[in-house]
């Protein structure tokens, strides 16, 4: 793990963690679906034309129909919610990392600069923000300088 490759120890450990989660989640689900498929029987393979015969057909089946068959309901719900679980696990491992938070802060500063937000408090005004007279979008409309207190009431010293 060299420092020039962009591969740090924490990133390596997160990749190992996501690989472990994927391994320990995939094996039980795959085993279940293989066993259920073997129990119900397989259709013999005929040709690729037969496999792709109804490729563009999308069946619409009412929920009360497929929810009455427990195997079908569990299969569909697992395939639906496993994607959501994977997204949460991925974000938990990589979205809260130090480098990700640095990128979020950089984006926040860039967007704040575009709308003209400044953290400075002119004239010692508590809880104030300043919208500067510049725009991120090239339009003919120019925003003036506004000083707004914490509750949205204009600051008294500048009126």
Tab-separated table of C-alpha atoms in Angstrom:
chain	number	residue	atom	x	y	z
A	1	UNK	CA	0.000	0.000	0.000
A	2	UNK	CA	2.041	2.900	-1.216
A	3	UNK	CA	1.024	6.465	-0.548
A	4	UNK	CA	1.219	7.360	-4.240
A	5	UNK	CA	-1.449	4.858	-5.302
A	6	UNK	CA	-4.234	6.592	-3.360
A	7	UNK	CA	-4.820	3.417	-1.385
A	8	UNK	CA	-4.731	3.998	2.360
A	9	UNK	CA	-5.008	1.539	5.225
A	10	UNK	CA	-8.499	2.764	6.169
A	11	UNK	CA	-9.705	2.427	2.578
A	12	UNK	CA	-8.263	-1.082	2.429
A	13	UNK	CA	-10.044	-2.053	5.652
A	14	UNK	CA	-13.339	-0.642	4.342
A	15	UNK	CA	-12.939	-2.695	1.144
A	16	UNK	CA	-12.265	-5.806	3.222
A	17	UNK	CA	-15.365	-5.034	5.321
A	18	UNK	CA	-17.629	-4.589	2.287
A	19	UNK	CA	-16.198	-7.777	0.733
A	20	UNK	CA	-16.884	-9.687	3.956
A	21	UNK	CA	-20.447	-8.384	4.158
A	22	UNK	CA	-21.008	-9.333	0.534
A	23	UNK	CA	-19.540	-12.790	1.084
A	24	UNK	CA	-21.532	-13.561	4.233
A	25	UNK	CA	-24.760	-12.191	2.748
A	26	UNK	CA	-24.468	-13.745	-0.718
A	27	UNK	CA	-23.713	-17.319	0.319
A	28	UNK	CA	-26.885	-17.883	2.421
A	29	UNK	CA	-29.195	-16.209	-0.101
A	30	UNK	CA	-27.647	-18.022	-3.061
A	31	UNK	CA	-27.822	-21.339	-1.236
A	32	UNK	CA	-31.488	-20.751	-0.419
A	33	UNK	CA	-32.393	-19.879	-4.007
A	34	UNK	CA	-30.448	-22.847	-5.420
A	35	UNK	CA	-32.163	-25.251	-3.002
A	36	UNK	CA	-35.635	-23.815	-3.737
A	37	UNK	CA	-34.930	-23.932	-7.470
A	38	UNK	CA	-33.733	-27.544	-7.274
A	39	UNK	CA	-36.751	-28.517	-5.191
A	40	UNK	CA	-39.209	-27.021	-7.701
A	41	UNK	CA	-37.353	-28.373	-10.714
A	42	UNK	CA	-35.560	-26.724	-13.588
A	43	UNK	CA	-36.735	-26.070	-17.115
A	44	UNK	CA	-34.514	-27.699	-19.729
A	45	UNK	CA	-32.400	-25.337	-21.793
A	46	UNK	CA	-33.436	-25.266	-25.439
A	47	UNK	CA	-31.752	-22.322	-27.121
A	48	UNK	CA	-30.883	-18.657	-26.714
A	49	UNK	CA	-33.901	-17.774	-28.832
A	50	UNK	CA	-36.108	-19.545	-26.308
A	51	UNK	CA	-34.368	-17.814	-23.400
A	52	UNK	CA	-34.907	-14.356	-24.929
A	53	UNK	CA	-38.344	-15.072	-26.414
A	54	UNK	CA	-40.272	-12.932	-23.915
A	55	UNK	CA	-37.438	-10.588	-23.032
A	56	UNK	CA	-39.390	-7.354	-23.542
A	57	UNK	CA	-42.587	-8.548	-21.837
A	58	UNK	CA	-43.238	-6.955	-18.455
A	59	UNK	CA	-45.893	-8.734	-16.447
A	60	UNK	CA	-48.086	-6.730	-14.111
A	61	UNK	CA	-49.406	-8.898	-11.322
A	62	UNK	CA	-51.579	-7.577	-8.523
A	63	UNK	CA	-49.988	-7.567	-5.072
A	64	UNK	CA	-52.652	-9.750	-3.479
A	65	UNK	CA	-51.838	-12.447	-6.041
A	66	UNK	CA	-48.097	-12.739	-5.514
A	67	UNK	CA	-48.264	-12.057	-1.758
A	68	UNK	CA	-50.423	-15.186	-1.302
A	69	UNK	CA	-47.521	-17.410	-2.371
A	70	UNK	CA	-44.916	-17.243	0.431
A	71	UNK	CA	-41.954	-18.350	-1.712
A	72	UNK	CA	-42.697	-15.802	-4.415
A	73	UNK	CA	-43.358	-13.049	-1.882
A	74	UNK	CA	-40.099	-13.700	-0.044
A	75	UNK	CA	-38.119	-13.885	-3.278
A	76	UNK	CA	-39.509	-10.589	-4.574
A	77	UNK	CA	-39.151	-8.777	-1.250
A	78	UNK	CA	-35.562	-9.969	-0.797
A	79	UNK	CA	-34.630	-8.862	-4.311
A	80	UNK	CA	-36.309	-5.499	-3.705
A	81	UNK	CA	-34.926	-4.675	-0.251
A	82	UNK	CA	-31.457	-6.177	-0.661
A	83	UNK	CA	-30.551	-3.305	-2.993
A	84	UNK	CA	-31.585	-0.775	-0.363
A	85	UNK	CA	-29.608	-2.624	2.320
A	86	UNK	CA	-26.546	-2.719	0.060
A	87	UNK	CA	-26.792	1.018	-0.545
A	88	UNK	CA	-26.962	1.746	3.196
A	89	UNK	CA	-24.029	-0.569	3.922
A	90	UNK	CA	-21.933	1.008	1.159
A	91	UNK	CA	-22.699	4.522	2.371
A	92	UNK	CA	-22.030	3.567	5.984
A	93	UNK	CA	-18.588	2.246	5.039
A	94	UNK	CA	-17.557	4.899	2.515
A	95	UNK	CA	-19.841	7.908	3.019
A	96	UNK	CA	-18.686	8.700	6.559
A	97	UNK	CA	-14.970	8.337	5.840
A	98	UNK	CA	-12.624	11.254	6.477
A	99	UNK	CA	-11.923	11.860	2.792
A	100	UNK	CA	-15.652	11.774	1.973
A	101	UNK	CA	-16.410	14.317	4.696
A	102	UNK	CA	-13.639	16.528	3.309
A	103	UNK	CA	-15.315	16.364	-0.108
A	104	UNK	CA	-18.702	17.203	1.442
A	105	UNK	CA	-17.191	20.221	3.201
A	106	UNK	CA	-15.528	21.360	-0.040
A	107	UNK	CA	-18.869	21.087	-1.833
A	108	UNK	CA	-20.568	23.016	0.967
A	109	UNK	CA	-17.966	25.798	0.769
A	110	UNK	CA	-18.264	25.941	-3.011
A	111	UNK	CA	-22.064	26.184	-2.897
A	112	UNK	CA	-21.895	28.753	-0.098
A	113	UNK	CA	-19.471	30.813	-2.175
A	114	UNK	CA	-21.834	30.601	-5.166
A	115	UNK	CA	-24.756	32.060	-3.259
A	116	UNK	CA	-22.522	34.574	-1.524
A	117	UNK	CA	-22.768	33.252	2.016
A	118	UNK	CA	-20.126	34.432	4.451
A	119	UNK	CA	-19.637	33.430	8.074
A	120	UNK	CA	-18.405	36.864	9.040
A	121	UNK	CA	-20.548	38.917	11.397
A	122	UNK	CA	-20.162	42.620	10.534
A	123	UNK	CA	-20.350	45.215	13.276
A	124	UNK	CA	-20.291	42.483	15.922
A	125	UNK	CA	-23.828	41.347	15.123
A	126	UNK	CA	-24.592	38.027	16.813
A	127	UNK	CA	-25.903	35.177	14.686
A	128	UNK	CA	-25.662	37.081	11.418
A	129	UNK	CA	-24.819	36.012	7.925
A	130	UNK	CA	-23.924	38.167	4.945
A	131	UNK	CA	-25.078	37.684	1.379
A	132	UNK	CA	-22.448	39.388	-0.744
A	133	UNK	CA	-23.176	41.226	-3.980
A	134	UNK	CA	-22.070	38.501	-6.389
A	135	UNK	CA	-23.800	35.742	-8.195
A	136	UNK	CA	-22.669	32.284	-9.202
A	137	UNK	CA	-24.864	32.346	-12.305
A	138	UNK	CA	-24.144	34.906	-14.978
A	139	UNK	CA	-27.380	36.860	-15.026
A	140	UNK	CA	-28.166	40.539	-15.126
A	141	UNK	CA	-29.717	40.385	-11.665
A	142	UNK	CA	-27.308	41.390	-8.894
A	143	UNK	CA	-28.136	40.699	-5.273
A	144	UNK	CA	-27.571	43.455	-2.759
A	145	UNK	CA	-25.976	43.135	0.625
A	146	UNK	CA	-28.362	41.866	3.270
A	147	UNK	CA	-27.659	41.250	6.887
A	148	UNK	CA	-30.115	38.886	8.490
A	149	UNK	CA	-30.204	37.954	12.145
A	150	UNK	CA	-30.741	34.438	13.426
A	151	UNK	CA	-34.532	34.780	13.409
A	152	UNK	CA	-34.767	36.527	10.041
A	153	UNK	CA	-35.231	40.031	11.482
A	154	UNK	CA	-33.002	42.720	9.888
A	155	UNK	CA	-30.066	43.844	12.023
A	156	UNK	CA	-30.882	47.176	13.661
A	157	UNK	CA	-27.436	48.818	13.459
A	158	UNK	CA	-27.449	48.932	9.656
A	159	UNK	CA	-30.972	50.195	9.052
